[in-house]
Amino acid sequence: MQQETSSAIEARLAELGHSLPAVVAPVAAYVPATITGNLVYTSGQLPFINGELTVTGKVGAAVSAEAAAGQAQACALNALAAIKDVIGDLDRIVRVVKVVGFVASDPSFTGQPAVINGASEFLGAALGDKGVHARSAVGVAALPLDAPVEVELIVEFA
């Protein structure tokens, strides 16, 4: 369950106009985040906003790259909520180690890196140097529930 602890990172999120949402319930047989050692691995987070997908479809067709970048940001915010749920306080984050982003792409679309920048730039703004990470941005034929993007994080914590 998400705790009500407020942190410097949550204060920064508020400055950016965001608050942590409730952890999105799994849509299949998995948990939103799990810990091994001092790492948190999130499951792929879809861009649920207030409990629903507000944008669906393929990027480069029904969804613009700009809109998809905003959806990638929503995925990253959902991932932070899942991380807080398992470590209790986002200020325990040492750094984001890796971001993996999947983009449901029209076959002719090749701008996946710009889409996943929505998540990467958001993490940098929210976490500062702790948000600098390695990354993959992958185009795929389809994502669950026809979501345009999905993002997962690996985060080191203390």
Coordinates of C-alpha atoms in Angstrom, one line a residue:
M1 CA 0.0 0.0 0.0
Q2 CA 1.2 3.5 -0.8
Q3 CA 2.4 5.3 2.3
E4 CA 1.7 9.0 3.0
T5 CA 5.3 9.9 3.6
S6 CA 6.2 13.1 1.8
S7 CA 9.7 13.7 0.5
A8 CA 11.9 16.2 -1.2
I9 CA 11.3 14.4 -4.4
E10 CA 7.5 14.6 -4.0
A11 CA 7.9 18.3 -3.2
R12 CA 9.8 18.7 -6.5
L13 CA 7.0 16.8 -8.3
A14 CA 4.5 19.2 -6.8
E15 CA 6.6 22.1 -8.1
L16 CA 6.4 20.5 -11.5
G17 CA 2.6 20.2 -11.2
H18 CA 2.4 16.5 -10.4
S19 CA 1.4 14.4 -7.5
L20 CA 2.0 10.7 -7.2
P21 CA -1.1 8.7 -8.3
A22 CA -2.3 5.5 -6.7
V23 CA -0.3 2.5 -7.8
V24 CA -2.0 1.1 -10.9
A25 CA -3.4 -2.4 -10.3
P26 CA -1.8 -5.1 -12.4
V27 CA -3.7 -6.0 -15.6
A28 CA -2.3 -9.6 -15.4
A29 CA -0.3 -11.9 -13.1
Y30 CA 2.5 -9.7 -11.8
V31 CA 3.3 -7.1 -9.2
P32 CA 3.9 -3.4 -9.9
A33 CA 7.4 -3.4 -8.5
T34 CA 9.8 -5.8 -6.8
I35 CA 13.0 -5.5 -4.9
T36 CA 16.2 -7.5 -5.1
G37 CA 19.2 -6.3 -3.1
N38 CA 19.2 -2.6 -3.4
L39 CA 17.4 -2.4 -6.7
V40 CA 13.7 -1.9 -7.5
Y41 CA 12.5 -3.3 -10.8
T42 CA 9.1 -1.9 -11.9
S43 CA 6.8 -3.8 -14.2
G44 CA 6.0 -2.1 -17.4
Q45 CA 3.9 0.9 -16.5
L46 CA 1.1 2.0 -18.9
P47 CA 0.1 5.7 -19.1
F48 CA -2.9 5.4 -16.8
I49 CA -4.1 8.9 -15.8
N50 CA -6.8 9.0 -13.1
G51 CA -7.2 5.2 -13.5
E52 CA -7.8 5.2 -17.3
L53 CA -5.9 5.2 -20.6
T54 CA -6.6 8.6 -22.0
V55 CA -4.8 7.9 -25.3
T56 CA -4.7 4.7 -27.3
G57 CA -3.4 3.7 -30.7
K58 CA -0.2 3.5 -32.7
V59 CA 2.4 6.3 -32.6
G60 CA 2.9 7.8 -36.0
A61 CA -0.7 7.0 -37.0
A62 CA -3.5 7.7 -34.5
V63 CA -1.1 9.2 -31.9
S64 CA 1.4 12.0 -32.5
A65 CA 5.0 11.6 -31.2
E66 CA 4.4 14.7 -29.0
A67 CA 1.3 13.2 -27.4
A68 CA 3.1 9.9 -26.9
A69 CA 6.0 11.7 -25.2
G70 CA 3.4 13.1 -22.7
Q71 CA 2.1 9.5 -22.2
A72 CA 5.7 8.3 -21.5
Q73 CA 5.9 10.9 -18.8
A74 CA 2.7 9.5 -17.3
C75 CA 4.3 6.1 -17.4
A76 CA 7.3 7.4 -15.5
L77 CA 5.1 9.0 -12.8
N78 CA 3.2 5.7 -12.4
A79 CA 6.6 3.9 -12.0
L80 CA 7.6 6.4 -9.3
A81 CA 4.4 5.6 -7.5
A82 CA 5.1 1.8 -7.7
I83 CA 8.6 2.5 -6.4
K84 CA 7.4 4.5 -3.4
D85 CA 4.9 1.7 -2.7
V86 CA 7.8 -0.8 -2.1
I87 CA 10.5 1.4 -0.6
G88 CA 8.3 3.9 1.4
D89 CA 10.1 7.1 0.6
L90 CA 11.3 8.3 -2.8
D91 CA 14.2 10.1 -1.1
R92 CA 15.7 6.7 -0.7
I93 CA 16.4 6.7 -4.5
V94 CA 20.1 6.8 -5.1
R95 CA 19.7 6.8 -8.9
V96 CA 17.7 5.6 -11.8
V97 CA 19.9 2.9 -13.4
K98 CA 17.9 2.1 -16.5
V99 CA 14.8 3.1 -18.4
V100 CA 13.2 0.7 -20.9
G101 CA 10.5 2.3 -23.1
F102 CA 8.3 0.5 -25.6
V103 CA 6.4 2.4 -28.2
A104 CA 3.5 0.9 -30.1
S105 CA 4.6 2.1 -33.6
D106 CA 3.1 2.5 -37.0
P107 CA 5.5 0.5 -39.2
S108 CA 6.9 3.7 -40.8
F109 CA 7.5 5.4 -37.4
T110 CA 11.2 5.7 -36.3
G111 CA 11.0 8.4 -33.6
Q112 CA 10.9 6.1 -30.6
P113 CA 13.8 7.9 -28.8
A114 CA 12.0 11.2 -28.9
V115 CA 8.9 9.6 -27.5
I116 CA 10.7 8.0 -24.5
N117 CA 12.4 11.3 -23.9
G118 CA 9.1 12.2 -22.3
A119 CA 10.0 9.8 -19.5
S120 CA 13.7 10.5 -19.4
E121 CA 13.3 14.3 -19.3
F122 CA 10.7 14.0 -16.6
L123 CA 12.9 11.8 -14.5
G124 CA 15.7 14.3 -14.9
A125 CA 13.5 17.2 -13.9
A126 CA 12.1 15.4 -10.9
L127 CA 15.2 13.7 -9.6
G128 CA 18.1 15.9 -10.9
D129 CA 21.4 14.0 -11.2
K130 CA 19.7 10.9 -9.7
G131 CA 17.5 10.7 -12.8
V132 CA 20.3 10.3 -15.3
H133 CA 20.1 6.8 -16.7
A134 CA 20.9 4.2 -19.3
R135 CA 18.0 3.6 -21.7
S136 CA 16.4 1.6 -24.4
A137 CA 13.6 2.9 -26.7
V138 CA 12.0 0.1 -28.6
G139 CA 9.3 0.1 -31.3
V140 CA 6.7 -2.7 -31.0
A141 CA 3.7 -3.8 -33.0
A142 CA 1.2 -3.5 -30.0
L143 CA 1.1 -3.0 -26.3
P144 CA -1.5 -4.1 -23.7
L145 CA -4.9 -2.4 -23.9
D146 CA -3.8 -0.6 -27.1
A147 CA -1.6 1.8 -25.1
P148 CA 0.8 3.9 -27.1
V149 CA 3.7 3.5 -24.7
E150 CA 5.0 1.4 -21.8
V151 CA 7.9 2.3 -19.5
E152 CA 9.8 0.3 -16.9
L153 CA 12.5 1.4 -14.5
I154 CA 15.4 -0.1 -12.6
V155 CA 16.2 2.1 -9.6
E156 CA 18.9 1.8 -7.0
F157 CA 17.9 2.8 -3.5
A158 CA 19.5 3.0 0.0

